Amino acid sequence: MSKDYTYVITRKEKLAESIYLMDIKAPRVAAHCYPGQFVILKIDEKGERIPLTICDYDRDNGIVTIVFQALGHSTKLMAEYEVGEAFRDFTGPLGKKSELIDMPREELSKKKVLFVAGGVGAAPVYPQVKWMKENGYEPDCIIGARSKDFVILEDQIRQYANNLYITTDDGSYGMKGNVNDAIRHLVQEKGKHYDIVVAIGPMIMMKFVSLLTKELNIKTIVSMNPIMVDGTGMCGACRLTVGNEIKFACVDGPEFDGHLVNFDEAMKRLSMYKTKEGKKILREKEGETHHHKDCQIHKE
Amino acid sequence: MDKLKRVPIKEQDPSVRVNNFDEVCLGYTLDEAKEEASRCIQCKNPRCVEGCPVSINIPGFINEIVKGDIEEAFNVISKYSALPAICGRVCPQETQCEERCIRGIKGEAVAIGKLERFVADWARENNIAPKPPKEKNGIKVAVIGSGPAGLTCAKDLAELGYDVTVFEALHEPGGVLVYGIPEFRLPKEEVVKPEIENLRALGVKIETNVIIGKSVTIDELMEEEGFEAVFIGSGAGLPNFMGIPGENANGVFSANEYLTRSNLMKAFDSNYDTPIITGKKVAVVGGGNVAMDAARTALRLGADVTIVYRRSEKELPARVEEVHHAKEEGIHFMFLTNPKEILVDENGWVKGMRCVKMELGEEDQSGRRRPVEVENSDFIIEVDTVIMSLGTRPNPLISSTTHGLETNRRGCIIVDEETGQTSREGVFAGGDAVTGSATVIQAMGAGKKAAKAIHEYLLAKKR
């Protein structure tokens, strides 16, 4: 079945329990993508359209790297695919490139940037850290995970980050605690100064990072991951309230000012299609990588 | 037979069809088509042709039906239209060809649309397809968007020998024909796909999953990939919302999202992975064809559906046939009513809609009487799902990434009306991307005009 499809898997790695990395042959996307953007993948004829952030790209070889967590029906099916097999549809790049990339160089050079990656959020953080280093900037980075086994892309990010800090909820690796504990530690105890925080991870984590950075008065960029269908702006499934405006994450984002996003509304919308069965899967699996017990999807 | 009345056409019984997504209208048999065709009086100056945006030789093809030569009838239509099985089904004939039919003065107009559909369906069932051109000129032309405008432009250019590539952002070609218009009006496998296969048979290449402005730009297509002309038929796919409180609640959808899930992603079929929320009590806000499509889709998914429209029944922009079908199927209509707020429960879900009564005031610029709120007339309707069908706008992606392409205040691409030529040399545009949301056949007419203009432009360039 999948051998007739266009978008061939050229590499597959298991990064952690149920977290996979894949290289996909997609020359048009590879030629035009930038950190911060995403793709939409459709496994086969009957599949749904799944948005996935771009983790890396190789323009010369026409390769785009994606990282995904096998949580629901579609991503679990994706995880069963092997090198040499292919997906039916793979389109992009979608969304705007990272705000940092479009910032005037002179302005960016004066900014001290801290990346905060929660769980699988390390995948979209990685290309941004890499881009900054390759363009002469020196960003710091925090990776937060549930435990040692769920820390992904550590070596890759370490290669480009000025300082890399790791936190685990259970203290099995790095600092014990969540990413906010680490931010407080760096800013309030070690006296580090940051002008911009880029936080990417589960919505609940981005919400709490934004609350903290508001208190600390640090500009914060988050990358929103609402439900999407087409990813090109034609349906509004991914709409969010930012400030007092309705925005479509797929075309106006996915990056927004974390201090303006209505996270509570966004999290409610994220739970829209969770059937009773789906909620159960989520509690069992995703619940483990979440950092906060108040998360919407933990309730009920 | 009564020559004043058209031959009746078989339809699925309303009580049956509300439980399936199969086509409502079942089409004519050969005998019925011949009988209906015999009602055409073969005018010397056929006014029906003037009413057709692609000027099909209507008496010509009808005469072939009378003679019983359906293949020839198909050849006549194919000279003008790339998508007859589709147009015969979705064109608003009552305001186009059929409106001008002489028969319509004293009785009922000839059923031109249904006859066109019969011919196209017959040709498909008998494996008759348009023939590819003998000579290719090797000149590359890019067509952006595979909706009605793009497909028509591609067909005409391919027949002139051009090497045409159509770029489509979604994973299936067809534009609104596949994501917008439901199965029960326009079957995808049986009707849309074969019509697109006919284009491939003419040598047209279709590249899906390419988002112009993101995956590649028009500038790159022209400067790096060797395309000598470009036609933009990217449509008007951006949904409008009302901007009222509660509009981001769970259970509020744009009609585009609802229809895309059901039509393109086949969410109504449990074998497909995309979910859809059915809702028990659904309100569809708006009165156009898209509103009817969304309402009738929700009904088939099991909901009790009410259309909420701010003007009166007379002003409904939807086709009469669609409104009639919707009523037959049990859709409720609430006229002169406008939503003010969507009421949300503690979990973020829609629980109701606060509406206000409207009355019609003075005529606006378009000649329609403007609806005005009646003071202190607020009331609440209980609904758990709201579908907003308030029209669409063009996507700014292409205009914002193409150098020198001018748009107007509404984001529509500015073109020369006769040629479709944009402000950028070698770049032409047509369909909803230029006019804002209109009809399938108008988009086809624009695609046709642009193909002719592109041919003339490229001929002049070679000289």
XYZ file of C-alpha atoms in Angstrom, chain A residues 7 28-29 31-33 37 42-49 73-74 77 88-97 227-241 246 248 251 265 268-273 300, chain B residues 167 169-172 179 189 193 207-211 214-217 220-221 225 237-239 241 243 247-254 256-257 260-261 264-265 271-277 345-349 393 395 397:
108
model
C 6.834 10.964 0.680
C 9.708 21.419 -2.058
C 9.214 21.696 1.709
C 13.844 23.998 -0.021
C 11.606 26.597 1.574
C 11.143 25.818 5.273
C 7.154 26.382 10.646
C -1.646 12.472 5.889
C -0.746 8.823 6.227
C -2.923 7.248 3.574
C -6.189 7.558 1.670
C -8.346 7.378 4.780
C -6.053 9.249 7.140
C -6.599 12.587 8.832
C -4.387 15.634 8.289
C -4.815 6.511 16.481
C -2.954 8.305 13.671
C -0.118 4.162 13.058
C 0.532 9.741 0.965
C 0.628 13.476 1.685
C 3.155 15.841 3.219
C 2.704 19.540 2.693
C 4.284 22.776 3.798
C 6.060 24.683 5.045
C 3.080 26.151 6.867
C 2.770 29.036 9.273
C 5.199 31.873 9.755
C 8.868 31.344 10.381
C -6.522 21.412 16.341
C -6.013 21.948 12.622
C -7.613 20.655 9.449
C -6.217 22.276 6.315
C -3.437 24.390 7.837
C -3.766 27.071 5.133
C -6.284 29.439 6.732
C -9.435 28.215 5.059
C -11.361 26.777 7.992
C -10.555 28.481 11.294
C -10.441 25.237 13.303
C -7.171 26.497 14.824
C -8.505 29.902 15.891
C -7.311 31.440 19.137
C -7.926 34.610 21.042
C -9.266 36.163 16.759
C -5.734 31.570 12.984
C -1.433 31.410 9.086
C -9.881 28.890 25.869
C -10.753 23.815 26.048
C -10.783 23.888 22.259
C -7.984 21.311 22.178
C -10.201 18.871 24.039
C -13.090 19.240 21.576
C -12.735 15.902 19.834
C -12.952 14.459 34.892
C -0.598 23.271 -8.412
C -2.488 23.134 -1.874
C -4.754 20.358 -0.588
C -4.225 16.640 -1.084
C -7.022 16.284 -3.665
C -14.156 20.257 -0.021
C -15.803 9.299 -6.825
C -12.760 12.328 -10.098
C 0.819 18.519 -8.403
C -1.018 18.313 -5.071
C 0.328 19.406 -1.651
C 1.978 22.518 -3.133
C 1.089 25.773 -1.409
C 4.962 28.719 0.882
C 6.195 25.580 -0.923
C 7.272 27.689 -3.907
C 6.541 31.235 -5.083
C 10.375 31.050 -8.574
C 8.012 29.234 -10.920
C 11.161 26.463 -13.167
C -11.342 30.243 0.903
C -10.944 32.322 4.064
C -14.034 32.145 6.275
C -16.721 35.140 11.528
C -16.935 38.747 15.993
C -17.644 32.567 18.927
C -14.565 30.547 19.933
C -16.603 28.160 22.091
C -16.402 24.436 21.456
C -19.118 23.557 18.982
C -18.809 26.710 16.845
C -17.497 25.990 13.357
C -17.032 27.842 10.114
C -15.722 25.675 5.599
C -14.415 23.583 8.484
C -14.164 20.167 4.724
C -14.326 17.600 7.495
C -12.879 16.253 1.762
C -11.971 14.204 4.833
C -13.852 4.150 7.823
C -12.047 7.496 7.662
C -9.999 8.890 10.551
C -11.124 12.534 10.684
C -13.728 13.193 13.404
C -16.718 15.522 13.187
C -18.988 16.824 15.911
C -21.395 26.405 29.454
C -18.773 25.966 32.177
C -16.809 23.437 30.078
C -16.498 25.790 27.152
C -19.260 24.248 25.009
C -12.522 36.140 1.382
C -6.362 34.068 0.859
C -0.840 34.168 0.757
